[in-house]
Structure formats: C-alpha cells, structure tokens
Amino acid sequence: MTAFYLQANYESRMSGRPVRGNFGVRVVQTDVDSIGYRTPLTVTQEEGLYFVEEVPGAEYEKVLQTNSYTELLPSLTFIIDLNDDWVFRAGVFRGLSRPDPHSYGNSRSINTNDSDDPDSGYASLEDAVHGISSPGNPKLQALPSWNVDVSVEWYANEDTLLAAGVYWKQFQGAFENAYQPEDILIDGNVVTGSVRTTQVSDDKSDLAGLEVTATHSFDYLPGFLGGFGAKFSYNYADSDFEFEDGHGGDGTAYDADGNPVRLLGLLPPAGLWGLSRHTSATQLYWQNDRFSAQAIFKARSRYFQGFSRDTTARVRYVDDYKTLDLRLRYDMTDSIELSLEGINVLGEPRIDFRALVGEVVQTLEYGPRIFAGVRARF
C-alpha cells in the first residue's frame, strides 16, 4: 500500500466567534499479490468418467493472482466556539475499510476422487471443478464510505461536561457470496471452474447513530467526598448493511457469457460485524494524588460476529452482554506503581446464536479474570 496526503489547518472568526479546523485529501494506492501453493492434479478417464487425483510426492505449484485499486479520500473538519461554554463540531470525510489480509487468500479446495470408486467419477472435467471452495478472494475490493458527524459540547462548569452528537455513514458496496469463473490447470488441461468465494457488490448501505456523553467531578466537595466522580456514555446505531452467511446466504453466479445470475439463500443476512444497536458505559471513580479506584459497568445489545474473520464466515450472533470491571491503582513512590484489575467480576456468561437469533449454539463461562501489576520508572 502506498499513500500520501495533504492537510491544511485554519483558524478564523465567524460572527465574532473563533473557528478552527482542517481540510485535506489522502490518496491510497493498494496493490495485492496473493500467492497460493497447490498440489498438481492428474486426470484419468475410465468408461467415460473422469477421475481427478493429487500427484503423490509432487512439489507444490505456485499460483499468483494480483489486484490493485486507488482511492481518493478527502476530509473536512469545522469547530466553532459558540460562546464560552458551548462548542460545535462538524466533519465530513471519505473513509476506506478493508477486509482482513487473509480474506485475499489464494487457496483453493478441489474435490478429488478415486478411480477405485467408480461411483465417484465425473461426467466431465468441468464437473470436477464446479463449486470449488475458497476462503479468500484476491480480487476483493475495499469498501469506501462517506462519513458525516455533528456534535455539540456544553461545558457547564469546570467539573461538568455534557455532549451529544449524531453521525451518518454510507458504504459503497457490501460483501456477498459469489461463484466466479476461474481457470484451473489439471494435468496440462486448462479447465474453467466455478469458485465459491466472496465479492463486493454494488449495493449501497447506510449506518446512522447518536451518542451522548456526560462527565462530572465532585472535587468541589470537602475532604474525602471531593475524590468522587462519574462518567456515562451511550451510543445508538442502526444500519441496513447486509452480510450474507458464507454457506446459506444469497449469492451471485455467472453464466457462460459472464452475466450475473442471482442465487437465493436459506438464511437471512446479518448486519455489520460487531455492531450493537445499544451500547453504554457507566463509570464511578474515586481518586487522590496517589490512589484511584474505578468501577465500570458496560452493556451492549446483540451483535453479529462470524465464526471466522474472513468474508466467507458463517453467521453467528452474540446475545446481550453486561460486564462489571474494577480497577485499583496505587503510587507507592514517584517511580513505582501498583495496579489490580478485575474483568467481568460478576462472571457474566456469553451466549452465542447460530444463523438465527434464539438458536443457541454455545454458552461460554469465562468467569472473572484478575490481573495484578507493578510498574517502575527509572
């Protein structure tokens, strides 16, 4: 990947109020070289049937596929101090989301058969390379998106901040199942097969949400009470982005002329990976010059998480999840710090659904996790 950017900061005044921000553009050139190693295949024909087998002891054949794309990504931010207590922020930018690197994998799984089993013979070589499975697609494109966010912040006093914002994102494309033609070499014969993989569709999808944040410190209270404080954040997000199940979702095949043919699946699509509609965090803390204690309660609604990180993942959902974490820190000296952290101290289990919400596939009991640490600075 090669990228360069230009950015300029600005400061001015509007209606007597100070404004500031920046604008710029980033150009990203991505080149993909995906190398796969495959066992050579041999073919025999008996009684009109074809039998495809791996060549025993043969060296792997190196197969290279390449891909490249260039994206122009502009951005603009704007901030204005409405008065001494209120700040308005706005931004618009074009972003780029890429699949995990292994989603560009070049491996292929070809169903071989054995001439010792006459019933396993193929009527043609084309049948032998139909429906080849692949965990990756070197031709996979990235997902560009336009992003807009607007927020307002109220600094009620030195101890209180209230903020709210809305945001919107539009993806240009989505992942879908595809059966793509590809030339496969079998015993010197070039055969056009059908590879089951993932491609980026031309569909557009939106994500919209809002977030609120509140923080307050009680340091104006006398003595011990002045060490307390609280923080709260909540986020709501909704999207019509669709992720098709790698085996049971909708897809696209291509006929002999390269025309797309829509395939209907059995399972409904999932949404964005890891996106919960409701997410919140509540934090209570106490601190002084040497000691701090925090209790953090986090909650999130159901979200999609595939069984693997690639774009051909099977659909899986994680049920609503709540955790309580505790953190303690003590500065023994100016250079030695002790810490103790408890994760999920209430032992909240994780419940996974497979394909359909409500179809429990597993319940995971991790239990609390405790971490103790010492840090020294010299």
PDB file of N, CA and C in Angstrom, residues 276-365:
ATOM      1  N   SER A 276     -23.472  -3.219  17.697  1.00  0.00           N
ATOM      2  CA  SER A 276     -24.618  -3.338  18.596  1.00  0.00           C
ATOM      3  C   SER A 276     -25.514  -2.121  18.417  1.00  0.00           C
ATOM      4  N   ARG A 277     -26.805  -2.332  18.492  1.00  0.00           N
ATOM      5  CA  ARG A 277     -27.721  -1.199  18.381  1.00  0.00           C
ATOM      6  C   ARG A 277     -27.612  -0.294  19.606  1.00  0.00           C
ATOM      7  N   HIS A 278     -27.442  -0.894  20.780  1.00  0.00           N
ATOM      8  CA  HIS A 278     -27.328  -0.119  22.020  1.00  0.00           C
ATOM      9  C   HIS A 278     -26.018  -0.470  22.714  1.00  0.00           C
ATOM     10  N   THR A 279     -25.257   0.556  23.074  1.00  0.00           N
ATOM     11  CA  THR A 279     -24.011   0.374  23.812  1.00  0.00           C
ATOM     12  C   THR A 279     -23.916   1.464  24.871  1.00  0.00           C
ATOM     13  N   SER A 280     -23.572   1.081  26.092  1.00  0.00           N
ATOM     14  CA  SER A 280     -23.450   2.077  27.155  1.00  0.00           C
ATOM     15  C   SER A 280     -22.323   1.704  28.101  1.00  0.00           C
ATOM     16  N   ALA A 281     -21.801   2.709  28.788  1.00  0.00           N
ATOM     17  CA  ALA A 281     -20.761   2.513  29.800  1.00  0.00           C
ATOM     18  C   ALA A 281     -20.987   3.517  30.920  1.00  0.00           C
ATOM     19  N   THR A 282     -20.995   3.021  32.148  1.00  0.00           N
ATOM     20  CA  THR A 282     -21.163   3.863  33.330  1.00  0.00           C
ATOM     21  C   THR A 282     -19.960   3.654  34.235  1.00  0.00           C
ATOM     22  N   GLN A 283     -19.313   4.743  34.597  1.00  0.00           N
ATOM     23  CA  GLN A 283     -18.100   4.650  35.408  1.00  0.00           C
ATOM     24  C   GLN A 283     -18.227   5.516  36.652  1.00  0.00           C
ATOM     25  N   LEU A 284     -17.932   4.935  37.808  1.00  0.00           N
ATOM     26  CA  LEU A 284     -17.815   5.653  39.074  1.00  0.00           C
ATOM     27  C   LEU A 284     -16.372   5.529  39.545  1.00  0.00           C
ATOM     28  N   TYR A 285     -15.808   6.620  40.043  1.00  0.00           N
ATOM     29  CA  TYR A 285     -14.414   6.561  40.453  1.00  0.00           C
ATOM     30  C   TYR A 285     -14.166   7.436  41.683  1.00  0.00           C
ATOM     31  N   TRP A 286     -13.072   7.112  42.330  1.00  0.00           N
ATOM     32  CA  TRP A 286     -12.551   7.948  43.421  1.00  0.00           C
ATOM     33  C   TRP A 286     -11.047   8.009  43.263  1.00  0.00           C
ATOM     34  N   GLN A 287     -10.473   9.204  43.443  1.00  0.00           N
ATOM     35  CA  GLN A 287      -9.040   9.345  43.247  1.00  0.00           C
ATOM     36  C   GLN A 287      -8.488  10.498  44.073  1.00  0.00           C
ATOM     37  N   ASN A 288      -7.229  10.353  44.427  1.00  0.00           N
ATOM     38  CA  ASN A 288      -6.476  11.461  45.010  1.00  0.00           C
ATOM     39  C   ASN A 288      -5.086  11.453  44.379  1.00  0.00           C
ATOM     40  N   ASP A 289      -4.114  12.051  45.042  1.00  0.00           N
ATOM     41  CA  ASP A 289      -2.796  12.188  44.423  1.00  0.00           C
ATOM     42  C   ASP A 289      -2.091  10.849  44.217  1.00  0.00           C
ATOM     43  N   ARG A 290      -2.401   9.833  45.050  1.00  0.00           N
ATOM     44  CA  ARG A 290      -1.672   8.568  44.971  1.00  0.00           C
ATOM     45  C   ARG A 290      -2.549   7.349  44.685  1.00  0.00           C
ATOM     46  N   PHE A 291      -3.821   7.440  44.915  1.00  0.00           N
ATOM     47  CA  PHE A 291      -4.685   6.260  44.816  1.00  0.00           C
ATOM     48  C   PHE A 291      -5.885   6.565  43.920  1.00  0.00           C
ATOM     49  N   SER A 292      -6.292   5.559  43.144  1.00  0.00           N
ATOM     50  CA  SER A 292      -7.515   5.694  42.339  1.00  0.00           C
ATOM     51  C   SER A 292      -8.239   4.357  42.304  1.00  0.00           C
ATOM     52  N   ALA A 293      -9.552   4.411  42.313  1.00  0.00           N
ATOM     53  CA  ALA A 293     -10.406   3.223  42.227  1.00  0.00           C
ATOM     54  C   ALA A 293     -11.517   3.505  41.230  1.00  0.00           C
ATOM     55  N   GLN A 294     -11.797   2.531  40.354  1.00  0.00           N
ATOM     56  CA  GLN A 294     -12.827   2.692  39.332  1.00  0.00           C
ATOM     57  C   GLN A 294     -13.714   1.458  39.280  1.00  0.00           C
ATOM     58  N   ALA A 295     -14.991   1.691  39.087  1.00  0.00           N
ATOM     59  CA  ALA A 295     -15.954   0.625  38.809  1.00  0.00           C
ATOM     60  C   ALA A 295     -16.634   0.978  37.491  1.00  0.00           C
ATOM     61  N   ILE A 296     -16.555   0.083  36.506  1.00  0.00           N
ATOM     62  CA  ILE A 296     -17.066   0.364  35.162  1.00  0.00           C
ATOM     63  C   ILE A 296     -18.070  -0.715  34.787  1.00  0.00           C
ATOM     64  N   PHE A 297     -19.284  -0.290  34.522  1.00  0.00           N
ATOM     65  CA  PHE A 297     -20.335  -1.216  34.090  1.00  0.00           C
ATOM     66  C   PHE A 297     -20.609  -0.965  32.617  1.00  0.00           C
ATOM     67  N   LYS A 298     -20.434  -2.000  31.793  1.00  0.00           N
ATOM     68  CA  LYS A 298     -20.626  -1.875  30.348  1.00  0.00           C
ATOM     69  C   LYS A 298     -21.730  -2.813  29.884  1.00  0.00           C
ATOM     70  N   ALA A 299     -22.531  -2.328  28.965  1.00  0.00           N
ATOM     71  CA  ALA A 299     -23.629  -3.133  28.425  1.00  0.00           C
ATOM     72  C   ALA A 299     -23.717  -2.906  26.923  1.00  0.00           C
ATOM     73  N   ARG A 300     -24.025  -3.971  26.211  1.00  0.00           N
ATOM     74  CA  ARG A 300     -24.244  -3.854  24.777  1.00  0.00           C
ATOM     75  C   ARG A 300     -25.304  -4.861  24.350  1.00  0.00           C
ATOM     76  N   SER A 301     -26.075  -4.481  23.350  1.00  0.00           N
ATOM     77  CA  SER A 301     -27.113  -5.372  22.841  1.00  0.00           C
ATOM     78  C   SER A 301     -26.505  -6.364  21.856  1.00  0.00           C
ATOM     79  N   ARG A 302     -27.327  -7.274  21.382  1.00  0.00           N
ATOM     80  CA  ARG A 302     -26.883  -8.348  20.490  1.00  0.00           C
ATOM     81  C   ARG A 302     -26.100  -7.800  19.293  1.00  0.00           C
ATOM     82  N   TYR A 303     -25.080  -8.553  18.881  1.00  0.00           N
ATOM     83  CA  TYR A 303     -24.294  -8.137  17.725  1.00  0.00           C
ATOM     84  C   TYR A 303     -23.837  -9.356  16.932  1.00  0.00           C
ATOM     85  N   PHE A 304     -23.476  -9.109  15.686  1.00  0.00           N
ATOM     86  CA  PHE A 304     -23.032 -10.167  14.774  1.00  0.00           C
ATOM     87  C   PHE A 304     -21.532 -10.373  14.892  1.00  0.00           C
ATOM     88  N   GLN A 305     -21.137 -11.631  15.001  1.00  0.00           N
ATOM     89  CA  GLN A 305     -19.721 -11.990  14.982  1.00  0.00           C
ATOM     90  C   GLN A 305     -19.591 -13.334  14.282  1.00  0.00           C
ATOM     91  N   GLY A 306     -18.923 -13.358  13.146  1.00  0.00           N
ATOM     92  CA  GLY A 306     -18.795 -14.585  12.382  1.00  0.00           C
ATOM     93  C   GLY A 306     -17.931 -15.618  13.078  1.00  0.00           C
ATOM     94  N   PHE A 307     -17.994 -16.857  12.597  1.00  0.00           N
ATOM     95  CA  PHE A 307     -17.189 -17.924  13.171  1.00  0.00           C
ATOM     96  C   PHE A 307     -15.720 -17.799  12.790  1.00  0.00           C
ATOM     97  N   SER A 308     -15.405 -16.970  11.823  1.00  0.00           N
ATOM     98  CA  SER A 308     -14.017 -16.707  11.452  1.00  0.00           C
ATOM     99  C   SER A 308     -13.940 -15.256  11.020  1.00  0.00           C
ATOM    100  N   ARG A 309     -12.704 -14.765  10.795  1.00  0.00           N
ATOM    101  CA  ARG A 309     -12.525 -13.360  10.468  1.00  0.00           C
ATOM    102  C   ARG A 309     -12.602 -13.078   8.970  1.00  0.00           C
ATOM    103  N   ASP A 310     -12.756 -14.095   8.133  1.00  0.00           N
ATOM    104  CA  ASP A 310     -12.761 -13.843   6.699  1.00  0.00           C
ATOM    105  C   ASP A 310     -14.169 -13.502   6.226  1.00  0.00           C
ATOM    106  N   THR A 311     -14.260 -13.100   4.970  1.00  0.00           N
ATOM    107  CA  THR A 311     -15.528 -12.627   4.424  1.00  0.00           C
ATOM    108  C   THR A 311     -16.466 -13.751   4.026  1.00  0.00           C
ATOM    109  N   THR A 312     -16.041 -15.011   4.191  1.00  0.00           N
ATOM    110  CA  THR A 312     -16.935 -16.143   3.923  1.00  0.00           C
ATOM    111  C   THR A 312     -17.429 -16.758   5.230  1.00  0.00           C
ATOM    112  N   ALA A 313     -17.415 -15.987   6.304  1.00  0.00           N
ATOM    113  CA  ALA A 313     -17.740 -16.513   7.629  1.00  0.00           C
ATOM    114  C   ALA A 313     -19.191 -16.975   7.721  1.00  0.00           C
ATOM    115  N   ARG A 314     -19.422 -17.961   8.589  1.00  0.00           N
ATOM    116  CA  ARG A 314     -20.769 -18.377   8.923  1.00  0.00           C
ATOM    117  C   ARG A 314     -21.345 -17.377   9.912  1.00  0.00           C
ATOM    118  N   VAL A 315     -22.660 -17.129   9.819  1.00  0.00           N
ATOM    119  CA  VAL A 315     -23.309 -16.134  10.666  1.00  0.00           C
ATOM    120  C   VAL A 315     -23.431 -16.657  12.097  1.00  0.00           C
ATOM    121  N   ARG A 316     -23.054 -15.811  13.043  1.00  0.00           N
ATOM    122  CA  ARG A 316     -23.207 -16.104  14.460  1.00  0.00           C
ATOM    123  C   ARG A 316     -23.524 -14.790  15.172  1.00  0.00           C
ATOM    124  N   TYR A 317     -24.420 -14.853  16.155  1.00  0.00           N
ATOM    125  CA  TYR A 317     -24.763 -13.676  16.942  1.00  0.00           C
ATOM    126  C   TYR A 317     -24.352 -13.890  18.398  1.00  0.00           C
ATOM    127  N   VAL A 318     -23.916 -12.815  19.040  1.00  0.00           N
ATOM    128  CA  VAL A 318     -23.638 -12.831  20.473  1.00  0.00           C
ATOM    129  C   VAL A 318     -24.778 -12.101  21.169  1.00  0.00           C
ATOM    130  N   ASP A 319     -25.366 -12.727  22.171  1.00  0.00           N
ATOM    131  CA  ASP A 319     -26.528 -12.175  22.860  1.00  0.00           C
ATOM    132  C   ASP A 319     -26.141 -10.940  23.676  1.00  0.00           C
ATOM    133  N   ASP A 320     -27.170 -10.225  24.165  1.00  0.00           N
ATOM    134  CA  ASP A 320     -26.944  -9.064  25.020  1.00  0.00           C
ATOM    135  C   ASP A 320     -25.918  -9.405  26.100  1.00  0.00           C
ATOM    136  N   TYR A 321     -25.031  -8.450  26.374  1.00  0.00           N
ATOM    137  CA  TYR A 321     -23.904  -8.759  27.255  1.00  0.00           C
ATOM    138  C   TYR A 321     -23.652  -7.591  28.201  1.00  0.00           C
ATOM    139  N   LYS A 322     -23.449  -7.909  29.484  1.00  0.00           N
ATOM    140  CA  LYS A 322     -23.186  -6.892  30.503  1.00  0.00           C
ATOM    141  C   LYS A 322     -21.997  -7.347  31.345  1.00  0.00           C
ATOM    142  N   THR A 323     -21.103  -6.419  31.653  1.00  0.00           N
ATOM    143  CA  THR A 323     -19.937  -6.756  32.472  1.00  0.00           C
ATOM    144  C   THR A 323     -19.669  -5.648  33.483  1.00  0.00           C
ATOM    145  N   LEU A 324     -19.072  -6.035  34.598  1.00  0.00           N
ATOM    146  CA  LEU A 324     -18.613  -5.095  35.617  1.00  0.00           C
ATOM    147  C   LEU A 324     -17.114  -5.300  35.802  1.00  0.00           C
ATOM    148  N   ASP A 325     -16.346  -4.232  35.594  1.00  0.00           N
ATOM    149  CA  ASP A 325     -14.894  -4.276  35.755  1.00  0.00           C
ATOM    150  C   ASP A 325     -14.485  -3.361  36.905  1.00  0.00           C
ATOM    151  N   LEU A 326     -13.465  -3.760  37.641  1.00  0.00           N
ATOM    152  CA  LEU A 326     -12.935  -2.968  38.756  1.00  0.00           C
ATOM    153  C   LEU A 326     -11.448  -2.734  38.533  1.00  0.00           C
ATOM    154  N   ARG A 327     -10.984  -1.515  38.859  1.00  0.00           N
ATOM    155  CA  ARG A 327      -9.573  -1.182  38.699  1.00  0.00           C
ATOM    156  C   ARG A 327      -9.082  -0.396  39.914  1.00  0.00           C
ATOM    157  N   LEU A 328      -7.918  -0.771  40.404  1.00  0.00           N
ATOM    158  CA  LEU A 328      -7.271  -0.081  41.516  1.00  0.00           C
ATOM    159  C   LEU A 328      -5.847   0.270  41.102  1.00  0.00           C
ATOM    160  N   ARG A 329      -5.404   1.460  41.528  1.00  0.00           N
ATOM    161  CA  ARG A 329      -4.032   1.863  41.250  1.00  0.00           C
ATOM    162  C   ARG A 329      -3.488   2.635  42.448  1.00  0.00           C
ATOM    163  N   TYR A 330      -2.251   2.309  42.807  1.00  0.00           N
ATOM    164  CA  TYR A 330      -1.628   2.984  43.951  1.00  0.00           C
ATOM    165  C   TYR A 330      -0.189   3.328  43.605  1.00  0.00           C
ATOM    166  N   ASP A 331       0.169   4.601  43.764  1.00  0.00           N
ATOM    167  CA  ASP A 331       1.533   5.057  43.526  1.00  0.00           C
ATOM    168  C   ASP A 331       2.306   4.982  44.837  1.00  0.00           C
ATOM    169  N   MET A 332       3.120   3.927  44.983  1.00  0.00           N
ATOM    170  CA  MET A 332       3.915   3.787  46.202  1.00  0.00           C
ATOM    171  C   MET A 332       4.922   4.925  46.333  1.00  0.00           C
ATOM    172  N   THR A 333       5.569   5.218  45.231  1.00  0.00           N
ATOM    173  CA  THR A 333       6.517   6.329  45.172  1.00  0.00           C
ATOM    174  C   THR A 333       6.293   7.037  43.842  1.00  0.00           C
ATOM    175  N   ASP A 334       7.144   8.010  43.567  1.00  0.00           N
ATOM    176  CA  ASP A 334       7.035   8.715  42.290  1.00  0.00           C
ATOM    177  C   ASP A 334       7.424   7.835  41.110  1.00  0.00           C
ATOM    178  N   SER A 335       8.062   6.689  41.373  1.00  0.00           N
ATOM    179  CA  SER A 335       8.534   5.839  40.279  1.00  0.00           C
ATOM    180  C   SER A 335       7.979   4.418  40.314  1.00  0.00           C
ATOM    181  N   ILE A 336       7.244   4.039  41.350  1.00  0.00           N
ATOM    182  CA  ILE A 336       6.712   2.678  41.464  1.00  0.00           C
ATOM    183  C   ILE A 336       5.190   2.733  41.602  1.00  0.00           C
ATOM    184  N   GLU A 337       4.510   2.003  40.726  1.00  0.00           N
ATOM    185  CA  GLU A 337       3.042   1.980  40.712  1.00  0.00           C
ATOM    186  C   GLU A 337       2.552   0.537  40.825  1.00  0.00           C
ATOM    187  N   LEU A 338       1.565   0.319  41.689  1.00  0.00           N
ATOM    188  CA  LEU A 338       0.918  -0.980  41.835  1.00  0.00           C
ATOM    189  C   LEU A 338      -0.478  -0.910  41.228  1.00  0.00           C
ATOM    190  N   SER A 339      -0.911  -1.988  40.587  1.00  0.00           N
ATOM    191  CA  SER A 339      -2.243  -1.992  39.978  1.00  0.00           C
ATOM    192  C   SER A 339      -2.908  -3.342  40.174  1.00  0.00           C
ATOM    193  N   LEU A 340      -4.218  -3.319  40.240  1.00  0.00           N
ATOM    194  CA  LEU A 340      -5.031  -4.530  40.354  1.00  0.00           C
ATOM    195  C   LEU A 340      -6.287  -4.312  39.528  1.00  0.00           C
ATOM    196  N   GLU A 341      -6.598  -5.276  38.660  1.00  0.00           N
ATOM    197  CA  GLU A 341      -7.745  -5.125  37.766  1.00  0.00           C
ATOM    198  C   GLU A 341      -8.552  -6.412  37.730  1.00  0.00           C
ATOM    199  N   GLY A 342      -9.861  -6.266  37.833  1.00  0.00           N
ATOM    200  CA  GLY A 342     -10.769  -7.396  37.715  1.00  0.00           C
ATOM    201  C   GLY A 342     -11.684  -7.208  36.523  1.00  0.00           C
ATOM    202  N   ILE A 343     -11.685  -8.159  35.599  1.00  0.00           N
ATOM    203  CA  ILE A 343     -12.506  -8.107  34.393  1.00  0.00           C
ATOM    204  C   ILE A 343     -13.682  -9.063  34.558  1.00  0.00           C
ATOM    205  N   ASN A 344     -14.892  -8.565  34.285  1.00  0.00           N
ATOM    206  CA  ASN A 344     -16.105  -9.379  34.389  1.00  0.00           C
ATOM    207  C   ASN A 344     -16.183 -10.037  35.773  1.00  0.00           C
ATOM    208  N   VAL A 345     -16.131  -9.223  36.802  1.00  0.00           N
ATOM    209  CA  VAL A 345     -16.067  -9.750  38.171  1.00  0.00           C
ATOM    210  C   VAL A 345     -17.347 -10.483  38.568  1.00  0.00           C
ATOM    211  N   LEU A 346     -18.452 -10.246  37.878  1.00  0.00           N
ATOM    212  CA  LEU A 346     -19.698 -10.949  38.182  1.00  0.00           C
ATOM    213  C   LEU A 346     -19.831 -12.255  37.403  1.00  0.00           C
ATOM    214  N   GLY A 347     -18.854 -12.563  36.557  1.00  0.00           N
ATOM    215  CA  GLY A 347     -18.875 -13.830  35.824  1.00  0.00           C
ATOM    216  C   GLY A 347     -20.005 -13.948  34.822  1.00  0.00           C
ATOM    217  N   GLU A 348     -20.329 -12.869  34.123  1.00  0.00           N
ATOM    218  CA  GLU A 348     -21.403 -12.897  33.127  1.00  0.00           C
ATOM    219  C   GLU A 348     -21.055 -13.862  31.994  1.00  0.00           C
ATOM    220  N   PRO A 349     -21.926 -14.827  31.667  1.00  0.00           N
ATOM    221  CA  PRO A 349     -21.635 -15.749  30.564  1.00  0.00           C
ATOM    222  C   PRO A 349     -21.893 -15.098  29.210  1.00  0.00           C
ATOM    223  N   ARG A 350     -21.302 -15.660  28.184  1.00  0.00           N
ATOM    224  CA  ARG A 350     -21.546 -15.223  26.809  1.00  0.00           C
ATOM    225  C   ARG A 350     -22.355 -16.303  26.109  1.00  0.00           C
ATOM    226  N   ILE A 351     -23.450 -15.887  25.464  1.00  0.00           N
ATOM    227  CA  ILE A 351     -24.343 -16.817  24.774  1.00  0.00           C
ATOM    228  C   ILE A 351     -24.315 -16.508  23.282  1.00  0.00           C
ATOM    229  N   ASP A 352     -24.034 -17.528  22.462  1.00  0.00           N
ATOM    230  CA  ASP A 352     -23.958 -17.371  21.012  1.00  0.00           C
ATOM    231  C   ASP A 352     -25.138 -18.051  20.340  1.00  0.00           C
ATOM    232  N   PHE A 353     -25.676 -17.372  19.314  1.00  0.00           N
ATOM    233  CA  PHE A 353     -26.720 -17.945  18.470  1.00  0.00           C
ATOM    234  C   PHE A 353     -26.102 -18.277  17.114  1.00  0.00           C
ATOM    235  N   ARG A 354     -26.561 -19.340  16.504  1.00  0.00           N
ATOM    236  CA  ARG A 354     -26.059 -19.735  15.186  1.00  0.00           C
ATOM    237  C   ARG A 354     -27.128 -19.546  14.127  1.00  0.00           C
ATOM    238  N   ALA A 355     -26.836 -18.701  13.167  1.00  0.00           N
ATOM    239  CA  ALA A 355     -27.665 -18.475  11.978  1.00  0.00           C
ATOM    240  C   ALA A 355     -28.933 -17.690  12.289  1.00  0.00           C
ATOM    241  N   LEU A 356     -29.701 -18.126  13.279  1.00  0.00           N
ATOM    242  CA  LEU A 356     -30.942 -17.451  13.632  1.00  0.00           C
ATOM    243  C   LEU A 356     -30.899 -17.067  15.102  1.00  0.00           C
ATOM    244  N   VAL A 357     -31.400 -15.874  15.405  1.00  0.00           N
ATOM    245  CA  VAL A 357     -31.449 -15.417  16.790  1.00  0.00           C
ATOM    246  C   VAL A 357     -32.362 -16.336  17.590  1.00  0.00           C
ATOM    247  N   GLY A 358     -31.895 -16.791  18.731  1.00  0.00           N
ATOM    248  CA  GLY A 358     -32.656 -17.702  19.568  1.00  0.00           C
ATOM    249  C   GLY A 358     -32.193 -19.140  19.468  1.00  0.00           C
ATOM    250  N   GLU A 359     -31.457 -19.477  18.389  1.00  0.00           N
ATOM    251  CA  GLU A 359     -30.924 -20.828  18.232  1.00  0.00           C
ATOM    252  C   GLU A 359     -29.554 -20.891  18.920  1.00  0.00           C
ATOM    253  N   VAL A 360     -29.553 -21.260  20.199  1.00  0.00           N
ATOM    254  CA  VAL A 360     -28.322 -21.241  20.989  1.00  0.00           C
ATOM    255  C   VAL A 360     -27.363 -22.317  20.489  1.00  0.00           C
ATOM    256  N   VAL A 361     -26.132 -21.907  20.167  1.00  0.00           N
ATOM    257  CA  VAL A 361     -25.122 -22.860  19.710  1.00  0.00           C
ATOM    258  C   VAL A 361     -24.099 -23.143  20.800  1.00  0.00           C
ATOM    259  N   GLN A 362     -23.867 -22.152  21.683  1.00  0.00           N
ATOM    260  CA  GLN A 362     -22.939 -22.395  22.775  1.00  0.00           C
ATOM    261  C   GLN A 362     -23.099 -21.319  23.844  1.00  0.00           C
ATOM    262  N   THR A 363     -22.777 -21.689  25.069  1.00  0.00           N
ATOM    263  CA  THR A 363     -22.719 -20.767  26.195  1.00  0.00           C
ATOM    264  C   THR A 363     -21.325 -20.861  26.794  1.00  0.00           C
ATOM    265  N   LEU A 364     -20.645 -19.729  26.882  1.00  0.00           N
ATOM    266  CA  LEU A 364     -19.262 -19.705  27.341  1.00  0.00           C
ATOM    267  C   LEU A 364     -19.186 -19.070  28.721  1.00  0.00           C
ATOM    268  N   GLU A 365     -18.614 -19.794  29.671  1.00  0.00           N
ATOM    269  CA  GLU A 365     -18.427 -19.304  31.032  1.00  0.00           C
ATOM    270  C   GLU A 365     -16.935 -19.010  31.232  1.00  0.00           C
TER     271      GLU A 365
END
